[in-house]
Short mmCIF file of C-alpha atoms in Angstrom, two decimals:
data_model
loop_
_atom_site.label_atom_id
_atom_site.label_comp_id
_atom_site.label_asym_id
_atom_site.label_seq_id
_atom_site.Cartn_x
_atom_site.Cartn_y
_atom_site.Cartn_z
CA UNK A 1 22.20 28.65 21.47
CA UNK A 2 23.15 26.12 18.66
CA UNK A 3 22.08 26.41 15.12
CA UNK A 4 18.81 26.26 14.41
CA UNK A 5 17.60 23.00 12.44
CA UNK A 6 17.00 22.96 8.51
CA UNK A 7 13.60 22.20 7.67
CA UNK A 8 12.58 21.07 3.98
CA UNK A 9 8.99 21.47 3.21
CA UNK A 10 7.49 19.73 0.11
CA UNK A 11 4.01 19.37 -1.49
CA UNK A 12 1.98 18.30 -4.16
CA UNK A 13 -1.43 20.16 -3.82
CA UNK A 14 0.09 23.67 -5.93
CA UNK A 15 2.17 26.24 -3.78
CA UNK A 16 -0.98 28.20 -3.28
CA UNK A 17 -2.35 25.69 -0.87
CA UNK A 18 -3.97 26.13 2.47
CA UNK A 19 -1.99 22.77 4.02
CA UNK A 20 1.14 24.01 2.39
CA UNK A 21 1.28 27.61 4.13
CA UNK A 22 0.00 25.86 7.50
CA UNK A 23 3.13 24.28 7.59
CA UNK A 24 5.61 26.68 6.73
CA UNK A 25 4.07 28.51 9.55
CA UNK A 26 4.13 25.54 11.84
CA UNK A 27 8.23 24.52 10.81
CA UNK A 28 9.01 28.40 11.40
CA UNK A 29 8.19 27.74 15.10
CA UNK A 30 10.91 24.98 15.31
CA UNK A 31 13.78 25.89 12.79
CA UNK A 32 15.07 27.21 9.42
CA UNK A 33 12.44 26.60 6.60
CA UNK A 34 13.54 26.09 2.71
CA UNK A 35 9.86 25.26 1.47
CA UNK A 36 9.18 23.90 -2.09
CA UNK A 37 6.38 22.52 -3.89
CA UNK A 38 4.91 21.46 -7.09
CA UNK A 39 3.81 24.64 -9.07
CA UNK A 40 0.07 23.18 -9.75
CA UNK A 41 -1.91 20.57 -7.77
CA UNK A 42 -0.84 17.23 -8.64
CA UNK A 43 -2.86 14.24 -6.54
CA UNK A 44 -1.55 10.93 -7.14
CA UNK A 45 1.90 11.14 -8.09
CA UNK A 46 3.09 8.51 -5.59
CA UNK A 47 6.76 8.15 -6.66
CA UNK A 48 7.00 9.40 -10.07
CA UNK A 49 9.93 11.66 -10.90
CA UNK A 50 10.19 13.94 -14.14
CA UNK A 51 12.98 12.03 -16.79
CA UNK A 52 11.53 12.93 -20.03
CA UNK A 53 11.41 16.99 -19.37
CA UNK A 54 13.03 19.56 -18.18
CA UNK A 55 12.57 21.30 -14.76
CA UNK A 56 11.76 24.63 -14.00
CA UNK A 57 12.69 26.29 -10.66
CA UNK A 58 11.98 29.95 -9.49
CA UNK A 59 11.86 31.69 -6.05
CA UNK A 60 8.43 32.25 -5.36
CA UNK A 61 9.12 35.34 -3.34
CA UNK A 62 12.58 36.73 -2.76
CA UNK A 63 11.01 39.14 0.08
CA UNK A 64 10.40 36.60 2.80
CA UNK A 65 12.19 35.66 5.58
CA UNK A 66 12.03 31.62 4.76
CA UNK A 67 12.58 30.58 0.92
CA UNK A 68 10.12 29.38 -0.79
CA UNK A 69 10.76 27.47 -4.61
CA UNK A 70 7.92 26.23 -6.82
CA UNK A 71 9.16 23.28 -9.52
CA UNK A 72 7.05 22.97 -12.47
CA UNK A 73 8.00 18.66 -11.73
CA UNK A 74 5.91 16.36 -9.33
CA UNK A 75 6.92 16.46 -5.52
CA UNK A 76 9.79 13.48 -5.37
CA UNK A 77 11.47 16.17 -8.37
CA UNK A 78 11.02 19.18 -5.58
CA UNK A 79 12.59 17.16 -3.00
CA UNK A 80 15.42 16.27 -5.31
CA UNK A 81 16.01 19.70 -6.28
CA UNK A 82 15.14 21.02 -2.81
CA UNK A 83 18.68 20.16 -2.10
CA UNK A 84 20.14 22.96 -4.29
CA UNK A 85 18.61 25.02 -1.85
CA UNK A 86 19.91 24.50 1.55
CA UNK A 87 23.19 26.33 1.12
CA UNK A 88 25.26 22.31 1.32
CA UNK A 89 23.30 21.68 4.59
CA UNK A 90 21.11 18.04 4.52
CA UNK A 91 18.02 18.89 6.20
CA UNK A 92 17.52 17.45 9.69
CA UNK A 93 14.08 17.25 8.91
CA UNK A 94 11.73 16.87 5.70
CA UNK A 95 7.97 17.54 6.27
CA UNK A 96 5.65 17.02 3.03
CA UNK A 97 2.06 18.27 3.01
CA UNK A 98 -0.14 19.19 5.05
CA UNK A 99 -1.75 17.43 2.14
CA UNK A 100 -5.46 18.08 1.54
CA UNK A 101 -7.21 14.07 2.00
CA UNK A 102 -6.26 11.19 3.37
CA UNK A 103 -3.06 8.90 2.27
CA UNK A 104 -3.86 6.06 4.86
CA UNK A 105 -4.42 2.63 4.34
CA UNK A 106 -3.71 1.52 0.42
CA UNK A 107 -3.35 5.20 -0.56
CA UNK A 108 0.14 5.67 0.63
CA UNK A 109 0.96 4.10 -2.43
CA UNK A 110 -0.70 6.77 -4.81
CA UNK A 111 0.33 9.59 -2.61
CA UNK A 112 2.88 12.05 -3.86
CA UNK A 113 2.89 13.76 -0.02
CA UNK A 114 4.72 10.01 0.98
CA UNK A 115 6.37 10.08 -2.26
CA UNK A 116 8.27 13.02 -1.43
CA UNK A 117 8.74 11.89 2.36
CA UNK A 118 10.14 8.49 0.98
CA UNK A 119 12.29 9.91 -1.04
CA UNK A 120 14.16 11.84 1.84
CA UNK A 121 13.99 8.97 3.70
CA UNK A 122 16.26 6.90 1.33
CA UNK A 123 18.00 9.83 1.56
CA UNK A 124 18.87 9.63 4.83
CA UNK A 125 16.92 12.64 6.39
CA UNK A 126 14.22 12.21 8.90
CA UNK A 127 11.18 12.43 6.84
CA UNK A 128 7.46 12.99 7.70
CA UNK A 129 4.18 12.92 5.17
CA UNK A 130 1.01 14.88 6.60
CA UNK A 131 -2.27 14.85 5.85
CA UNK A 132 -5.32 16.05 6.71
CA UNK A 133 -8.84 14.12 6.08
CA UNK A 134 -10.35 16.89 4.07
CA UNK A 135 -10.26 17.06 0.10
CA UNK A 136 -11.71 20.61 0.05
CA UNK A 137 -9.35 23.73 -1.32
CA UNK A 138 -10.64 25.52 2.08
CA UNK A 139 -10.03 22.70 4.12
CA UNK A 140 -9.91 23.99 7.92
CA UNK A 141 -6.45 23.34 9.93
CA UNK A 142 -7.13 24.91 13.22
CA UNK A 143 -7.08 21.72 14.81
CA UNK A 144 -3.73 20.23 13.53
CA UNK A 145 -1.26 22.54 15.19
CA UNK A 146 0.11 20.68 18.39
CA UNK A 147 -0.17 17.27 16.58
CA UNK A 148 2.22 18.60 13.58
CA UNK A 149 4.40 20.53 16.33
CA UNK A 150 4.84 16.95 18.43
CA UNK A 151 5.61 14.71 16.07
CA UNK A 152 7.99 17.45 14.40
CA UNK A 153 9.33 17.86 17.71
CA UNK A 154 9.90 14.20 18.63
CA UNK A 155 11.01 13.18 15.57
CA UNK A 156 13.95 15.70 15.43
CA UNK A 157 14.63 14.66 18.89
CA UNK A 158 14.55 11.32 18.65
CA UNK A 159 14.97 10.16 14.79
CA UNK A 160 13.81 7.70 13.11
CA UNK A 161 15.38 4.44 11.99
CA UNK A 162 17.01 4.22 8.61
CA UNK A 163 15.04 3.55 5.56
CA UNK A 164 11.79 4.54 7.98
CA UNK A 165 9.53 7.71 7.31
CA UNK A 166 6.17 8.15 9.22
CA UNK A 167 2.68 8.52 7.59
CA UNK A 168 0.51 10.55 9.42
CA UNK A 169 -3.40 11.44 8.94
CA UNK A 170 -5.05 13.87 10.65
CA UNK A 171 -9.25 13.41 11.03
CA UNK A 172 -11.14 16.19 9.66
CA UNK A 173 -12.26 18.61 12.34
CA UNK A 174 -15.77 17.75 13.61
CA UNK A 175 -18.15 18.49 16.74
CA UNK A 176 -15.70 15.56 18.44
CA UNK A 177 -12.59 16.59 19.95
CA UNK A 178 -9.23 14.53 19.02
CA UNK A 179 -8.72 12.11 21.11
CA UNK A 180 -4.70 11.83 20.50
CA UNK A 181 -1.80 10.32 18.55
CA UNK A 182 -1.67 6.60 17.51
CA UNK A 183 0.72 4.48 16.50
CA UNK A 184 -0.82 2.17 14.00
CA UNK A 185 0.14 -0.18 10.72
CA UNK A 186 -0.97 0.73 7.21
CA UNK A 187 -4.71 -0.63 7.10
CA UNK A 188 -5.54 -3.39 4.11
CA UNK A 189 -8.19 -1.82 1.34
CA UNK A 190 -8.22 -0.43 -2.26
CA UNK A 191 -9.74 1.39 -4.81
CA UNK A 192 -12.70 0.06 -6.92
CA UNK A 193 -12.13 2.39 -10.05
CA UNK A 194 -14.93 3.32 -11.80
CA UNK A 195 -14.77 5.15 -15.32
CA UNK A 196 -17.23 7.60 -17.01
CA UNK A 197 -17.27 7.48 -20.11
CA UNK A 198 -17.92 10.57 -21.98
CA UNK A 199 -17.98 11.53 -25.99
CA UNK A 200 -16.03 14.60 -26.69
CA UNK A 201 -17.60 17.44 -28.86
CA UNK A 202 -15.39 15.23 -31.65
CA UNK A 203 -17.33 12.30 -31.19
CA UNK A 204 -14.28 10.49 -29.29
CA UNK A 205 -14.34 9.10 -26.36
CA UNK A 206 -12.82 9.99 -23.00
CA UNK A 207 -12.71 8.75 -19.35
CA UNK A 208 -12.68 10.21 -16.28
CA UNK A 209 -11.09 8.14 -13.57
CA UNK A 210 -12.86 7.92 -10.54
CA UNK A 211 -14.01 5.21 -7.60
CA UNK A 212 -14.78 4.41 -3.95
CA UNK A 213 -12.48 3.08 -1.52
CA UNK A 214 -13.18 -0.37 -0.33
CA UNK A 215 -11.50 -1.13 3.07
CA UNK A 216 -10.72 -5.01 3.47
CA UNK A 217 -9.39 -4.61 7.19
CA UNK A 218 -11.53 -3.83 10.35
CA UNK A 219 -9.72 -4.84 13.12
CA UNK A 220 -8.28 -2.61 15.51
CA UNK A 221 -4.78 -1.23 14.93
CA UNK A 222 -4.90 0.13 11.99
CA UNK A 223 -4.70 3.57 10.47
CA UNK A 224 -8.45 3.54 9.08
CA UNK A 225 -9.52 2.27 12.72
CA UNK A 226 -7.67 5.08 14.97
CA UNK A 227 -8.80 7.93 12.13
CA UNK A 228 -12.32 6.33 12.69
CA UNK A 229 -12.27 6.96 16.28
CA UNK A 230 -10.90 10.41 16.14
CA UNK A 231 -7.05 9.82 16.69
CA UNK A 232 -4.44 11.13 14.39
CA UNK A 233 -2.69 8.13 12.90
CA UNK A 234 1.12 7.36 12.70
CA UNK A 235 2.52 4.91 10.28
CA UNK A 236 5.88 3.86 10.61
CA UNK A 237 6.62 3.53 6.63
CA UNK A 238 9.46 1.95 4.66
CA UNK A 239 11.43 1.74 1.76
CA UNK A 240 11.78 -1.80 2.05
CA UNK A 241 9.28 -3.12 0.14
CA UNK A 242 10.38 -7.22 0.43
CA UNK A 243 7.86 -9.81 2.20
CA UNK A 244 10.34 -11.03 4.52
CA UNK A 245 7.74 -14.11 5.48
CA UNK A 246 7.58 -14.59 1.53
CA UNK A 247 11.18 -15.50 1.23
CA UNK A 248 10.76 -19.21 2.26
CA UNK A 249 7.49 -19.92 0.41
CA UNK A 250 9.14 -19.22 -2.63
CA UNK A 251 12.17 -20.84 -2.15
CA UNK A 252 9.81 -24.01 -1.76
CA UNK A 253 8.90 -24.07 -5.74
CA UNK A 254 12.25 -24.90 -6.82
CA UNK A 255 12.13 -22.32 -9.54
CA UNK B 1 -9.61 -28.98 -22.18
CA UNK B 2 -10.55 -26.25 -19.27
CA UNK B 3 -10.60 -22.55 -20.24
CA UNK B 4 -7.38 -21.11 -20.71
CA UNK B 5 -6.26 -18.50 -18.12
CA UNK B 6 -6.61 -14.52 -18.63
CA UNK B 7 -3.63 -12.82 -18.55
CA UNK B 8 -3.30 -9.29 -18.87
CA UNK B 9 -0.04 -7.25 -19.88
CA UNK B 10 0.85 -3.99 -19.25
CA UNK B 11 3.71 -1.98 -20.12
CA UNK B 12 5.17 1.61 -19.54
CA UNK B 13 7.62 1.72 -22.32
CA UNK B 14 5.29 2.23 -25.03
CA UNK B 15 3.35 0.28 -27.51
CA UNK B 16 5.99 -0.64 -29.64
CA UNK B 17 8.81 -1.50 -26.94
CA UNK B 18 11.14 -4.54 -27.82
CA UNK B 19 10.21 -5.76 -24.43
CA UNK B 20 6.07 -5.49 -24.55
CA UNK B 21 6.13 -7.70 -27.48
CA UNK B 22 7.92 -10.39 -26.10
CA UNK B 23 6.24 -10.73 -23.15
CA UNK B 24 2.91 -10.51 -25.58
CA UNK B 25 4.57 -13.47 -27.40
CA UNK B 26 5.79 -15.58 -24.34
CA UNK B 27 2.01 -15.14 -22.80
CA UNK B 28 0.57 -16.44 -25.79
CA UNK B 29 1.81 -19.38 -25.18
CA UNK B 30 0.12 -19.92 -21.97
CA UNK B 31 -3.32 -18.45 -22.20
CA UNK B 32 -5.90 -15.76 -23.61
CA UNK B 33 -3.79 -12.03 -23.70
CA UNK B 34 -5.20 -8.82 -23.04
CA UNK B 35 -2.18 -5.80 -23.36
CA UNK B 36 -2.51 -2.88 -23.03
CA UNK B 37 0.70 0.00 -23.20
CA UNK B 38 0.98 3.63 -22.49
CA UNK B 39 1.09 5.57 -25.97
CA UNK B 40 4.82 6.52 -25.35
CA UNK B 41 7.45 5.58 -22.84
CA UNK B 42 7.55 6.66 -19.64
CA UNK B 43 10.03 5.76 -17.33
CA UNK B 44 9.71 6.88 -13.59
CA UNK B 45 5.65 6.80 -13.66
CA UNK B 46 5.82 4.54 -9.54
CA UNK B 47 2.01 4.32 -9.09
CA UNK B 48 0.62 7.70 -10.15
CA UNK B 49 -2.60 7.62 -11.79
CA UNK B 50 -3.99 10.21 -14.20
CA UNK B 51 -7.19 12.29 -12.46
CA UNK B 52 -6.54 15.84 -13.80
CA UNK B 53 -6.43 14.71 -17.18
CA UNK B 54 -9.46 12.45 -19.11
CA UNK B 55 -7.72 9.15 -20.33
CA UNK B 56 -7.99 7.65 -23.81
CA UNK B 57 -7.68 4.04 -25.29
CA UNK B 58 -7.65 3.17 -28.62
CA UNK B 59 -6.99 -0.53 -29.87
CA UNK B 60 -4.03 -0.50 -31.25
CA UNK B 61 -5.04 -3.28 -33.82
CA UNK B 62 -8.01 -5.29 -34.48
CA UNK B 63 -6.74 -7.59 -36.63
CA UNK B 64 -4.88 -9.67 -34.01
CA UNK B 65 -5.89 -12.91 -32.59
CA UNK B 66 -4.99 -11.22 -29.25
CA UNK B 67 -6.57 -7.87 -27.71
CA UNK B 68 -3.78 -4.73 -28.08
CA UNK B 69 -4.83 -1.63 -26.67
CA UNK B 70 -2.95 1.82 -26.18
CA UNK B 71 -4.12 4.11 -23.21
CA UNK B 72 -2.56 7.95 -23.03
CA UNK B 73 -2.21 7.51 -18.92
CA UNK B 74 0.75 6.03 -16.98
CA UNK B 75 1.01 2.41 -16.57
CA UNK B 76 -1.22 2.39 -13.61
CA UNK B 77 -3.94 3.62 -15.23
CA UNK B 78 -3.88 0.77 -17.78
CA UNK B 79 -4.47 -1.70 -15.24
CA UNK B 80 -6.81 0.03 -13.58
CA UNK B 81 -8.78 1.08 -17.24
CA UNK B 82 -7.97 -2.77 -18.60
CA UNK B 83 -10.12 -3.99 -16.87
CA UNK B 84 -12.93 -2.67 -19.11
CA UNK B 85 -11.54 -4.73 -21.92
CA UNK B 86 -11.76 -8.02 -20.42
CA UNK B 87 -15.52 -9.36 -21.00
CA UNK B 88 -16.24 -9.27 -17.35
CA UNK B 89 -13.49 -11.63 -16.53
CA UNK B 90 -10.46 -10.82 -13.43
CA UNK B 91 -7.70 -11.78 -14.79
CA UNK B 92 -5.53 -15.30 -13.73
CA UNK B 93 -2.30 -12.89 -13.92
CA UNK B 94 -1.12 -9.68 -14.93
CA UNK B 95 2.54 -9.31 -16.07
CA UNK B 96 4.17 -6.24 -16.56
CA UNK B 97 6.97 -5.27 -18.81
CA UNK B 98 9.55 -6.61 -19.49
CA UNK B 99 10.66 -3.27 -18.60
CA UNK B 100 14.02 -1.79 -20.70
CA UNK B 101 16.10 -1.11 -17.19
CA UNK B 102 16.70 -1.99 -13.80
CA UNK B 103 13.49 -2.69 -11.21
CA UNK B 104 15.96 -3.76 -8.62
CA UNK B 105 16.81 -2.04 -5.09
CA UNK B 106 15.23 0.83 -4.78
CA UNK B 107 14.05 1.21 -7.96
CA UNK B 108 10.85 -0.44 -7.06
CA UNK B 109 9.96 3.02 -5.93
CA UNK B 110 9.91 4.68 -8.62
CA UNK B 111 9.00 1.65 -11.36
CA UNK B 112 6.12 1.93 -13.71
CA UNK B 113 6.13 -1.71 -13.89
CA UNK B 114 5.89 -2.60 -10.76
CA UNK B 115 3.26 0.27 -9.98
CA UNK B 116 1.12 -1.92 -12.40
CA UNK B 117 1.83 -5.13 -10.91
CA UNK B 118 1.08 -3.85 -7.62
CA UNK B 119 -1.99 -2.01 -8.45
CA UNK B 120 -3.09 -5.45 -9.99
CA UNK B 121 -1.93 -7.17 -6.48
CA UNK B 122 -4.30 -4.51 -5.06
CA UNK B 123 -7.23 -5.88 -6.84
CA UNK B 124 -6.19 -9.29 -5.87
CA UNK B 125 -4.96 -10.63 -8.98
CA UNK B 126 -1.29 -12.59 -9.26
CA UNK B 127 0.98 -10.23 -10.65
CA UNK B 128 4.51 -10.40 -11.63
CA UNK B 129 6.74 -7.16 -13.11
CA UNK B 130 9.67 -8.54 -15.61
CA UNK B 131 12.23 -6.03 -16.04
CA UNK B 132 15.70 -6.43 -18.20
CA UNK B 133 19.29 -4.98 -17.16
CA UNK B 134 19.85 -2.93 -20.21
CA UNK B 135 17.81 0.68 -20.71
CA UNK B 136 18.80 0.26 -24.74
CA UNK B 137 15.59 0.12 -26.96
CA UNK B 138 17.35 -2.41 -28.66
CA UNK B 139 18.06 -4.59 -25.83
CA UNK B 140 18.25 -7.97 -26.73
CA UNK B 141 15.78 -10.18 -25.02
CA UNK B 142 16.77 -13.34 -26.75
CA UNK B 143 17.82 -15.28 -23.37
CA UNK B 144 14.65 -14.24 -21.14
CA UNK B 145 12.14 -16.69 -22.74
CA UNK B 146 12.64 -19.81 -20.16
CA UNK B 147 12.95 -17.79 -17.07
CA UNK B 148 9.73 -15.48 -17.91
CA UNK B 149 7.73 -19.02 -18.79
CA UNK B 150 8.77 -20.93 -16.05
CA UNK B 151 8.11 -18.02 -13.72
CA UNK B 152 5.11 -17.36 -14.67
CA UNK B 153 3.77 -21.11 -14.95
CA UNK B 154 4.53 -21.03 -11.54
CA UNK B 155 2.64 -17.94 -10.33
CA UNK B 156 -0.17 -19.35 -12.29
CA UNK B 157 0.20 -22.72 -10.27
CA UNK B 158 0.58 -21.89 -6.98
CA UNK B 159 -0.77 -18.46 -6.57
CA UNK B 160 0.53 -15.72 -4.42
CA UNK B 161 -0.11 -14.79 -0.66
CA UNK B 162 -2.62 -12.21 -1.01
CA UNK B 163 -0.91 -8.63 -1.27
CA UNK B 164 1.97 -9.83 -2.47
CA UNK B 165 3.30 -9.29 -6.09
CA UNK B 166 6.79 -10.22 -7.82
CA UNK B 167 9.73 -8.17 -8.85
CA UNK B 168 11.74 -9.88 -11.46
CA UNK B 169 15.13 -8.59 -13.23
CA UNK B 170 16.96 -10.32 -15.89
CA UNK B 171 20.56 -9.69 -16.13
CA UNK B 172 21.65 -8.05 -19.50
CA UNK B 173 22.91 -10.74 -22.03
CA UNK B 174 26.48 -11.38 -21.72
CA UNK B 175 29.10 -14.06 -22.24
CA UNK B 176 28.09 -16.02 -19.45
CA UNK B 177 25.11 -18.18 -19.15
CA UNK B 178 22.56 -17.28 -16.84
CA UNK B 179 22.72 -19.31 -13.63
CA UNK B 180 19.71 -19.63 -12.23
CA UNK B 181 16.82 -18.10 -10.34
CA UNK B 182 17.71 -16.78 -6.87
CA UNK B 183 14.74 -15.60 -4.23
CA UNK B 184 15.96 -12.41 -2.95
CA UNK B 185 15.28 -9.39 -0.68
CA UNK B 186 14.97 -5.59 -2.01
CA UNK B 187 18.82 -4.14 -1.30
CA UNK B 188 18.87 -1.27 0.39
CA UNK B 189 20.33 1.68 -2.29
CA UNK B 190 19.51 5.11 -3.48
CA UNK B 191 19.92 7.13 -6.39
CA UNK B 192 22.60 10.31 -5.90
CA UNK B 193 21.19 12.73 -8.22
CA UNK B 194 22.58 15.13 -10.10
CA UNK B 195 20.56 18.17 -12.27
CA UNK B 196 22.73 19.10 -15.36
CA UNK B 197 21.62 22.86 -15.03
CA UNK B 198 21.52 24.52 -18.64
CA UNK B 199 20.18 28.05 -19.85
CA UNK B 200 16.90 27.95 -22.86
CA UNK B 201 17.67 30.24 -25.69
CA UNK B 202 15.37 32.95 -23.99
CA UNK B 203 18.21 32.97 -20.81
CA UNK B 204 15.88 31.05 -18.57
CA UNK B 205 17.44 28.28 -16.54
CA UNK B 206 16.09 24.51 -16.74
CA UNK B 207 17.37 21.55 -14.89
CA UNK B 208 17.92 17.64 -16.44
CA UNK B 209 17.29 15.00 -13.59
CA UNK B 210 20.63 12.49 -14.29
CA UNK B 211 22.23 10.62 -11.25
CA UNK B 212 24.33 7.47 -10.10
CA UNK B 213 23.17 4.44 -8.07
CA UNK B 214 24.82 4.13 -5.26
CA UNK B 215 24.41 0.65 -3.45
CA UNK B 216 24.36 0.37 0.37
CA UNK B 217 24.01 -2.96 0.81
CA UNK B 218 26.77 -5.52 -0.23
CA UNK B 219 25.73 -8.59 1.52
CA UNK B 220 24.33 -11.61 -0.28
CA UNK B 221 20.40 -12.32 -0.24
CA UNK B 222 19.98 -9.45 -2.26
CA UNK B 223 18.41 -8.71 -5.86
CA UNK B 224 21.63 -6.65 -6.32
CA UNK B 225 24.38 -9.52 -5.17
CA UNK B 226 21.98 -12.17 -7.51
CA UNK B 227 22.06 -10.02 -10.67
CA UNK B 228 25.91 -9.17 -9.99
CA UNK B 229 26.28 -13.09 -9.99
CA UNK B 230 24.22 -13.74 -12.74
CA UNK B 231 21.21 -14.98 -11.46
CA UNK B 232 17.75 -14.14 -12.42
CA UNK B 233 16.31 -11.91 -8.88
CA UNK B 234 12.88 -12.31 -7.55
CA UNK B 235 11.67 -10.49 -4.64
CA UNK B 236 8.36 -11.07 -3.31
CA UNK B 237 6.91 -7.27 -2.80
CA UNK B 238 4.31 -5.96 -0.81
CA UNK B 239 1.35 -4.00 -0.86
CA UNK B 240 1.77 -2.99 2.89
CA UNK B 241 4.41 -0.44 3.55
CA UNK B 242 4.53 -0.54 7.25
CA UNK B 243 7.66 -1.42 9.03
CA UNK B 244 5.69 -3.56 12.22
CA UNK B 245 9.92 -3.38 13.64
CA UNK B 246 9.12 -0.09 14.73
CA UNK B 247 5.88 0.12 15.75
CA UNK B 248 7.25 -0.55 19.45
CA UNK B 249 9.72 1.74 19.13
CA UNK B 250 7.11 4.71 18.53
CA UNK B 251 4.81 3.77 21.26
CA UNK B 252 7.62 4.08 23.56
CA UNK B 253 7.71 8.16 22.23
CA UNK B 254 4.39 8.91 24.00
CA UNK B 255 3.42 10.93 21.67
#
């Protein structure tokens, strides 16, 4: 029997999470897990990586039979770090999540679960961000298993083409079973931020961020659409961020 | 005389960067400015927004003939919070920057800069992120006026395809003359990092995130072969992060 494969694990929702234990316990069933996530939750990190501090690293709990590692940095940092941790191996695969709410459509740019799965990716290591359509703490996961498992699966069995990590969103379990997998592009849409504006016990004033998604895209195809009708959506994502069909447009103003 | 256009700056090197102020001073020049900075710099902030935290502004001045504010969130979050601060009006354009460092390759990723611009690009507003070869706070920004102007004249002219922002770097002054403008693609690149592991004086260990580029793409085309040859790089960037190349590729997994 050959070795089995190294599994990173990152997240961003606090090391305490309920989508973060699911799946440690799911990458146990296929290989070696070193797990790591951020120490506290930490929603809408997208990309950002820890320059101006220090990080902090500890073993959660020397008496398991997986390591686990909480960073006090965001979740590109654990993956970074991660890599002290795999004994000189590069994983063959890096899972992030099972992230608690969704990061399709415009919020794979926000998302710290497909910051951290981008950031393996440029790395060169097959790379998967999961999430689950359900903001609660005490989300349920019951449902996810053989989707997480098949795509885990296929992906270290296949691979996936440099600079390319997949997206995928799970629908919240409801009274309708999932229909399947699809393979979809990253719906149009954004955020309409709204701010309340409170006075603080100093008379200052404060904001809280919040605001309603606005989707801009309804044709079939796309992430929002599948997750609509009750399949789990697959994004194939890049680090190549250039508008190829741009290219010529510009070159027409002569700048 | 019609009304002059809105233009809103953002910035994630502080308030009082070298590199905010000029861009302040060039966009006078062409219409009505609204900045708005993070308090302090912050390098590395991508497109994370603050939502465990309440956000502050504060104008920095009120004695300018322009509107300066200062917001304690990451450059994100002063787009999305500028907004407020604009009488109603969307903005014509929103420049970011110009950022003290490389936005080029892979950077994007992990930009501040261009987090704003494309969270303005989100909202549908023409946005452009300026960034300058040289990290130094005392980078000299003497030879960026024409190419910053002209630039953004242009934007202002023609518009951009919808989702689409621009990524702009500047080479560092040096003893030769600029060349020119070149439209490029993103090269492909990572960052190898390295964590300078040291011990606090309580003998607990903490980690500094340092690391070397290292380029994987040599071929011309590129933001990285333009700024090697002097030119002036801009690389039209997109919202959408799916690669559509592989969407056949993953169907063929039945999955």
């Amino acid at each position: 029997m050959g070795k089995k494969p190294l599994i990173m694990i990152a997240n961003d929702d606090g090391y305490r999470a309920k989508g973060f234990y699911k799946l440690i316990e799911l990458m146990r069933n296929i290989g070696e897990v070193v797990a790591i996530s951020t120490e506290k939750p930490m929603s809408g990190q997208s990309h950002s990586i820890t320059t101006q501090e220090p990080l902090r690293v500890y073993q959660a709990d020397s008496d398991l039979d997986y390591k686990l590692y909480v960073c006090n940095g965001r979740p590109v940092d654990c993956v970074k770090i991660g890599y002290r941790f795999t004994d000189g191996r590069m994983p063959d695969l890096m899972v992030s999540g099972i992230n608690h709410g969704s990061n399709a459509s415009a919020n794979v740019l926000y998302s710290g679960t497909m910051g951290a799965a981008l950031e393996a990716c440029l790395d060169g290591v097959n790379a998967i961000g999961f999430s689950l359509l359900d903001f609660s703490p005490n989300a349920i996961f019951d449902h996810v298993d053989c989707y997480v498992d098949t795509i885990s699966r296929m992906v270290l069995k296949n691979g996936l083409p440099k600079g390319i990590c997949l997206n995928v969103n799970i629908p919240k379990i409801s009274d309708n079973q999932i229909n399947g997998i699809k393979i979809c592009r990253q719906a149009k849409g954004r955020w309409n931020q709204t701010f309340e504006k409170r006075t603080d016990p100093f008379g200052r004033d404060y904001y809280w961020l919040t605001g309603e998604f606005i989707e801009e895209d309804f044709s079939d195809g796309t992430d929002i659409f599948a997750l609509k009708n009750n399949y789990v959506s697959v994004v194939p994502t890049m680090c190549d961020m250039t508008d190829n069909a741009s290219l010529q447009l510009l070159k027409e103003w002569k700048l």
